Amino acid sequence: MSDEEHHFESKADAGASKTFPQQAGTIRKNGYIVIKGRPCKVVEVSTSKTGKHGHAKCHFVGIDIFTGKKLEDIVPSSHNCDVPHVTRTDYQLIDISEDGFVSLLTETGNTKDDLRLPTDENLLSQIKDGFAEGKDLVVSVQSSMGEEQICALKDIGPK
Amino acid sequence: MHQGYYQSMGAADMAQLQATMQAIELACNSIQMHTNPTAAEATLLSLSQSPRPYQACQFILENSQLPNARFQAAGAIRDAAIREWGFLEPNDRRGLISFCLCFIMKNANSPEGYVLVKVASVAAQLLKRGWLDFTAAEKEAFFHEVEQAVQGSHGLDVQFAGISFLESLVSEFSPSTSTAMGLPREFHEQCRISLEQDYMKAFYCWVQYAAFNVSDRIIGANSEIPEVKVCSAALRLMLQILNWDFRGKNSIENSKRGMDIFYDGMKQENDSLRRSECILVQPGPAWRDVLISSGHVGWLLNFYTALRQKFSCEGYWLDCPLAVSARKLIVQFCSLTGTIFPSDSGEMQRQHLLQMLAGIVQWIEPPDAVSKAIKSGKSESELLDGCRALMSMATVTTPLVFDELLKSLRPYGTITLLSALMCEVIKDLMENRTEEETWSWVARDILLDTWTTLLMQLDASGHKHSLPPEGISAAANLFALIVESELRAASASAFNDEDEYDYLQASIAAMDERLSSYALIARAAVGATIPLLKELFSERIMRLHQGRGTSDPTETLEELYSLLLITGHVLADEGQGETPLVPKEIESHYSNVTEVDKHPVIVLSGSIIRFAEESLDPELRRYFFSPRLMEAVVWFLARWSSTYLMPPGESGENKGGYENYNNTQHLRGQTTNALVSFFGENDQGKAVLDVIIRISLSTLVSYPGEKDLQALTCCQLLHGLVKQKNIICHLVTLDSWRDLATAFTNERVLFSLNAAHQRSLAQTLAVSASGMKTSEASNQYIKSLTSHMTSALVELSSKNDLKAIAQQPDIILLVSCLLERLRGVARASEPRTQKAIYEMGFLVMNPVLIFLQAYKDESVVVYLLLKFVTDWVDGQIIYLEAQETAAVVDFSMRLLQLYSSNNIGKISVSLSNSLRSEADAEKYKDLRALLQLLSNLCSKDLVDFASEPIETYGTNISQVVYTGLHIVTPLITMDLLKYPKLCHSYFSLLSHMLEVYPEIIAQLNVEACSHILGTLDFGLHHQDIEVVDLCLRALRALASHHYKDRGDGKVGLGSHATSYKDADGKFHEGILGQFLRSLLRLLLFEDYSTDLVSSGADALLPLILCEQSVYQNLANELIERQVNQTFRSRLTNAFQSLITSNNLSSTLDRMNYQRFRKNLLSFLIEVRGFLRTV
């Protein structure tokens, strides 16, 4: 299939690409979209028409995945939208420094020290308490369009 | 008498009563002022919950100056008496009722009507509570007083009070408005029957007499007089009684309610469902003297006519309560039917209806004058009630009788009047198009329902009947006016903004119903209406072509849109799952047209199809075929093709004995053949099918992003075509179909279809495989359809850098697309293509697991993966051979384990609340899919087409499903069980498992077992009746398994069921003991629906048998807690008789279960009242 080859070829430099074009009509609820330069998760899609005999357009409501702010956009459904490349990476937590930064162990054995503790109180206390109790914790880091944030936590300690 | 009662009491008691009254008054005031409402409510509650609060309540009712306090006291009497009824002395019971009755009579002139209404309803409820125990003489005593009051012997106020008591009583006895009072349905049913047989008619006569007596004075008076209040109450009660759902001996043969046995077989049950507005009144022959022969109707009509003259007087107007009640009663009399009329071939009913019509016709005639008067400010209620009356009459008669009625009064028939009325209404609608509902909207809906009622009867009675010629031309005129108004509305709204569009979308269901009624009218006059549609259609198309490039076509497009919808409804019915036939009216009207080019239906259909074909030309498409117009075109093609395109009756037979078939089908006549064979497989059928497929492909490719259009094409048009076997076999031979399949696999643009349409298209293409000649061809076809998808997934999953690229949006889109398509194909599983579809799934088993790992944070993809597997297993499992089953089961288990290890113990957070609840919802959907997967696996044990038993390969389904449950249940938190659907799936699976394989529980470890049983306990206290019922069934299964197994000397539930002391000396009760305690507590102390009592009994019996000593302990505990000696002995006896009366034995057979159900019910009625409060 020709178009798949097209997909596969583009992957060589995909890591570098922050966003991908995608037809507005194919973006679904729970997918991602860039609105006003921010990566968002789509929480609502509705379609309407420009006049009775005009073309369809999509109305998106998105939530900024880093700030939680609500953003909206309207795009003709046959046009392309930018879709952000959102990745999640798991790291083992090795230290929490006094100034609010964490030290994480990467797959290659290096450490990653440029991430702050999350601001969410629930997650923050879980991390701090869990770490204090000496549990083995794995944190998920969500990154997109040059930003990163800790978004989930898992206890992989001995059962 | 009560005063004397108080006087005889000591001063101390008096002071006590005063204090209670003050407390209650204080509480009432503080609720009203909203100061400390909780404390106030507690005070009020304590009154109604205290034992025997009657004296205090009566004291308050008689002495308090505060109406609210009296209101609360009445409520407290009701609550306490219903609760304590079982152990009140008969004297006390009667005393309470007569107290209430006396109270309302004595205080009839009190200005606080709501207190009286409350006391009246308390009296009605208590009377009903004791209804089956009171003797006839006791009831007579109560009613004697009431009758005196209603007859007016104690003045107007008392008369009104009496009538409103009867109103409360009748509504209390009517099942839909009764209070539950914690009693079984049989009780309510018996009360209903008894009241209907013994008292209903008497009540009616009393109020009839009352109304009759005051009416003269009302007519004579020049202003509003107090009698008006009594009269309208009386009319209201008469209406209420006529609304009663009569079912007694009178109409016993009339068991199918809503069916008019008078015109036996003329009507069908389903017609009357539509006419929800019109309740048939069928009181039976016993009522003939009161309602028919007594001249009652004549009096009522005259009374209203006299009332009309007074509308200029002060206090009377068209919508004053008295006029409204009178009109309502008159309308109700129009729907009188059934055995109340003797079997004199409808003569008496005709007389009755004629009398009604003569009275009503003044309200609606002449239609133009009436409509004009309304436009200049007159109230529309008479017109609307007149329309309702016509509707009732149409319901109880045949169209012919209906039409004849007016002919004895006027030179034209009723249908002509109906048509004239409707034309006026439509004209008004055309003049004022407003958003809000006007009188003409309401009138149009009622009149349309009337037409539908009449025409549906014609429809049901076969095509021998039709409207009289005059009626046909009335229908034709009306339809022409309707179409004109719809077209005018269309062109006026063509440029409206999108908000309006949304509004229309919302009312689409209502519009569909309206269009079906229009279609019925059009079909009544087929000869005129189809040529009319054809003409209007050609006119619009010509206008389009002429104006091309020079004028804006939008208005014409919108007119065509409407016209297509109307024509679609006129020509064809909606199948509703079955293959619709050519409408009878169309079939019979053209029975002698044999030349195809003169057959109006063929000409009309042909011109629409040719117009649709123009959309294939890119240039014309750009000019005319807006997405919205195309939606109408596709909708029309879908609807039309399911009726006319290669209909099943025609194919097949003509290969062999077509001549023979023709002869036997004389009824169908030539017409169907001209019509049917023209679009049949030997004539134009294939060519039309080809056009339709090409149009579908072009809408999918040329209208990117138009979801509504794509939805119609995929889910209605194409989906509808492959549902018909006779079409499929031609379909697969067409080049255009192959083009569609090729485009599906190769065209990039089809990858951007909406997910659901992607799936539906895949399913449609896969289903068409059954049209192939051999099963090899079918399997080959599926293989070539799916191979690109499977190989793409396999290739992608084996990439080394999958982890890096997987989360790229374009890869996610590709994977989701392919999975949706696979899921579509999986849902098309049929025995014939099962092999190929199994292969397809088998090839992607590994990739699925790899993707599940790679996309563990991408909930959208995870859900798709789970759904694909669930659907695939669902379609395959029963056909699989033992070895294949083993593979599928193994795969499913690995899937479950992987899902569980990715998700257990995970804490996700999000800054936004809506994202968090979104995440919960996603989890819920995943788990629901997993539970479905387990249920699908379960079905292998029930239906299995494999050639050898699956155990050959060591597969034990029950084991597998329990292991699955064991993996899934820890993921299901109590929070997630709040999703009703998940909760249902979980408990139905659980109760199914426990019912079918209770023995497995014994083999589970303590942790797993306690989690499962913990959820069971949770479910037992759930609000949803069905969930509780499922849990009770599971309990019954567990306990009866244990009991029977132990009886046979086996382990039963083993260690789980035994009680023991652990090392610390702490006592652990066995699970059955725990459940016994929990269930008994539920049954005795909590709120639940009475429907649950029998399944509660079914669970309780085996539990008691298993744990006799626990039961004894529990019973003793409860008895010990009772301080009151009477209650204590009652409770002891009740517990004893629960397990002994009715010859209850210690076996678990059907008889015994039945006996125990009865025992439990009487046990609960006996003790729940005092246990819950004392």
mmCIF file of N, CA, C and O in Angstrom, chain B residues 367 370-372 374-375 378 380-381 383-384 421 424-425 428-429 432 436-446:
data_model
loop_
_atom_site.group_PDB
_atom_site.id
_atom_site.type_symbol
_atom_site.label_atom_id
_atom_site.label_comp_id
_atom_site.label_asym_id
_atom_site.label_seq_id
_atom_site.Cartn_x
_atom_site.Cartn_y
_atom_site.Cartn_z
ATOM 1 N N PRO B 367 -64.820 26.351 9.478
ATOM 2 C CA PRO B 367 -63.403 26.429 9.851
ATOM 3 C C PRO B 367 -62.770 27.781 9.583
ATOM 4 O O PRO B 367 -62.025 28.279 10.429
ATOM 5 N N VAL B 370 -63.857 30.251 12.232
ATOM 6 C CA VAL B 370 -63.266 29.927 13.532
ATOM 7 C C VAL B 370 -61.816 30.375 13.567
ATOM 8 O O VAL B 370 -61.352 31.011 14.520
ATOM 9 N N SER B 371 -61.086 30.044 12.483
ATOM 10 C CA SER B 371 -59.667 30.390 12.442
ATOM 11 C C SER B 371 -59.481 31.901 12.469
ATOM 12 O O SER B 371 -58.572 32.417 13.117
ATOM 13 N N LYS B 372 -60.386 32.605 11.782
ATOM 14 C CA LYS B 372 -60.287 34.061 11.753
ATOM 15 C C LYS B 372 -60.508 34.640 13.151
ATOM 16 O O LYS B 372 -59.783 35.534 13.609
ATOM 17 N N ILE B 374 -59.962 33.213 15.948
ATOM 18 C CA ILE B 374 -58.804 32.943 16.811
ATOM 19 C C ILE B 374 -57.690 33.936 16.503
ATOM 20 O O ILE B 374 -57.046 34.463 17.408
ATOM 21 N N LYS B 375 -57.507 34.211 15.204
ATOM 22 C CA LYS B 375 -56.450 35.153 14.835
ATOM 23 C C LYS B 375 -56.726 36.535 15.397
ATOM 24 O O LYS B 375 -55.811 37.282 15.698
ATOM 25 N N LYS B 378 -59.676 35.405 19.836
ATOM 26 C CA LYS B 378 -60.516 34.488 20.588
ATOM 27 C C LYS B 378 -59.666 33.317 21.079
ATOM 28 O O LYS B 378 -58.648 32.978 20.461
ATOM 29 N N GLU B 380 -58.368 29.601 21.632
ATOM 30 C CA GLU B 380 -58.393 28.495 20.683
ATOM 31 C C GLU B 380 -58.877 27.194 21.325
ATOM 32 O O GLU B 380 -58.979 26.176 20.657
ATOM 33 N N SER B 381 -59.214 27.228 22.630
ATOM 34 C CA SER B 381 -59.443 25.946 23.301
ATOM 35 C C SER B 381 -60.628 25.167 22.745
ATOM 36 O O SER B 381 -60.584 23.937 22.702
ATOM 37 N N LEU B 383 -61.657 25.100 19.649
ATOM 38 C CA LEU B 383 -61.233 24.463 18.399
ATOM 39 C C LEU B 383 -60.383 23.231 18.718
ATOM 40 O O LEU B 383 -60.598 22.152 18.167
ATOM 41 N N LEU B 384 -59.423 23.386 19.635
ATOM 42 C CA LEU B 384 -58.543 22.268 19.952
ATOM 43 C C LEU B 384 -59.330 21.101 20.548
ATOM 44 O O LEU B 384 -59.125 19.946 20.165
ATOM 45 N N LEU B 421 -60.762 21.815 7.965
ATOM 46 C CA LEU B 421 -60.149 22.281 9.211
ATOM 47 C C LEU B 421 -58.630 22.301 9.086
ATOM 48 O O LEU B 421 -57.957 23.267 9.413
ATOM 49 N N GLU B 424 -57.213 25.048 6.951
ATOM 50 C CA GLU B 424 -57.138 26.332 7.650
ATOM 51 C C GLU B 424 -55.903 26.380 8.536
ATOM 52 O O GLU B 424 -55.203 27.382 8.596
ATOM 53 N N VAL B 425 -55.676 25.262 9.214
ATOM 54 C CA VAL B 425 -54.543 25.207 10.134
ATOM 55 C C VAL B 425 -53.227 25.356 9.370
ATOM 56 O O VAL B 425 -52.343 26.116 9.765
ATOM 57 N N ASP B 428 -52.659 28.864 8.291
ATOM 58 C CA ASP B 428 -52.160 29.704 9.379
ATOM 59 C C ASP B 428 -50.673 29.449 9.622
ATOM 60 O O ASP B 428 -49.902 30.373 9.857
ATOM 61 N N LEU B 429 -50.284 28.177 9.512
ATOM 62 C CA LEU B 429 -48.868 27.842 9.704
ATOM 63 C C LEU B 429 -48.018 28.513 8.641
ATOM 64 O O LEU B 429 -46.912 28.971 8.898
ATOM 65 N N ASN B 432 -47.768 32.446 9.555
ATOM 66 C CA ASN B 432 -46.877 32.813 10.656
ATOM 67 C C ASN B 432 -45.947 31.668 10.985
ATOM 68 O O ASN B 432 -46.347 30.712 11.620
ATOM 69 N N GLU B 436 -42.000 29.490 18.358
ATOM 70 C CA GLU B 436 -42.730 28.913 19.488
ATOM 71 C C GLU B 436 -43.984 28.188 19.004
ATOM 72 O O GLU B 436 -44.466 28.415 17.899
ATOM 73 N N GLU B 437 -44.491 27.337 19.849
ATOM 74 C CA GLU B 437 -45.665 26.562 19.499
ATOM 75 C C GLU B 437 -46.902 27.447 19.516
ATOM 76 O O GLU B 437 -47.209 28.068 20.515
ATOM 77 N N THR B 438 -47.596 27.499 18.406
ATOM 78 C CA THR B 438 -48.828 28.271 18.364
ATOM 79 C C THR B 438 -49.985 27.291 18.346
ATOM 80 O O THR B 438 -49.787 26.083 18.299
ATOM 81 N N TRP B 439 -51.203 27.835 18.379
ATOM 82 C CA TRP B 439 -52.381 26.954 18.372
ATOM 83 C C TRP B 439 -52.385 26.080 17.132
ATOM 84 O O TRP B 439 -52.782 24.922 17.159
ATOM 85 N N SER B 440 -51.883 26.660 16.008
ATOM 86 C CA SER B 440 -51.985 25.876 14.780
ATOM 87 C C SER B 440 -51.017 24.671 14.802
ATOM 88 O O SER B 440 -51.290 23.653 14.194
ATOM 89 N N TRP B 441 -49.915 24.792 15.530
ATOM 90 C CA TRP B 441 -49.025 23.628 15.700
ATOM 91 C C TRP B 441 -49.766 22.501 16.394
ATOM 92 O O TRP B 441 -49.773 21.363 15.937
ATOM 93 N N VAL B 442 -50.396 22.889 17.525
ATOM 94 C CA VAL B 442 -51.083 21.871 18.316
ATOM 95 C C VAL B 442 -52.206 21.248 17.499
ATOM 96 O O VAL B 442 -52.355 20.031 17.424
ATOM 97 N N ALA B 443 -52.992 22.138 16.841
ATOM 98 C CA ALA B 443 -54.124 21.635 16.067
ATOM 99 C C ALA B 443 -53.627 20.736 14.937
ATOM 100 O O ALA B 443 -54.213 19.691 14.666
ATOM 101 N N ARG B 444 -52.525 21.149 14.298
ATOM 102 C CA ARG B 444 -52.014 20.318 13.210
ATOM 103 C C ARG B 444 -51.663 18.922 13.721
ATOM 104 O O ARG B 444 -52.007 17.924 13.103
ATOM 105 N N ASP B 445 -50.986 18.859 14.872
ATOM 106 C CA ASP B 445 -50.606 17.548 15.387
ATOM 107 C C ASP B 445 -51.816 16.685 15.704
ATOM 108 O O ASP B 445 -51.841 15.500 15.372
ATOM 109 N N ILE B 446 -52.834 17.289 16.315
ATOM 110 C CA ILE B 446 -54.022 16.490 16.654
ATOM 111 C C ILE B 446 -54.711 16.016 15.380
ATOM 112 O O ILE B 446 -55.086 14.843 15.246
#
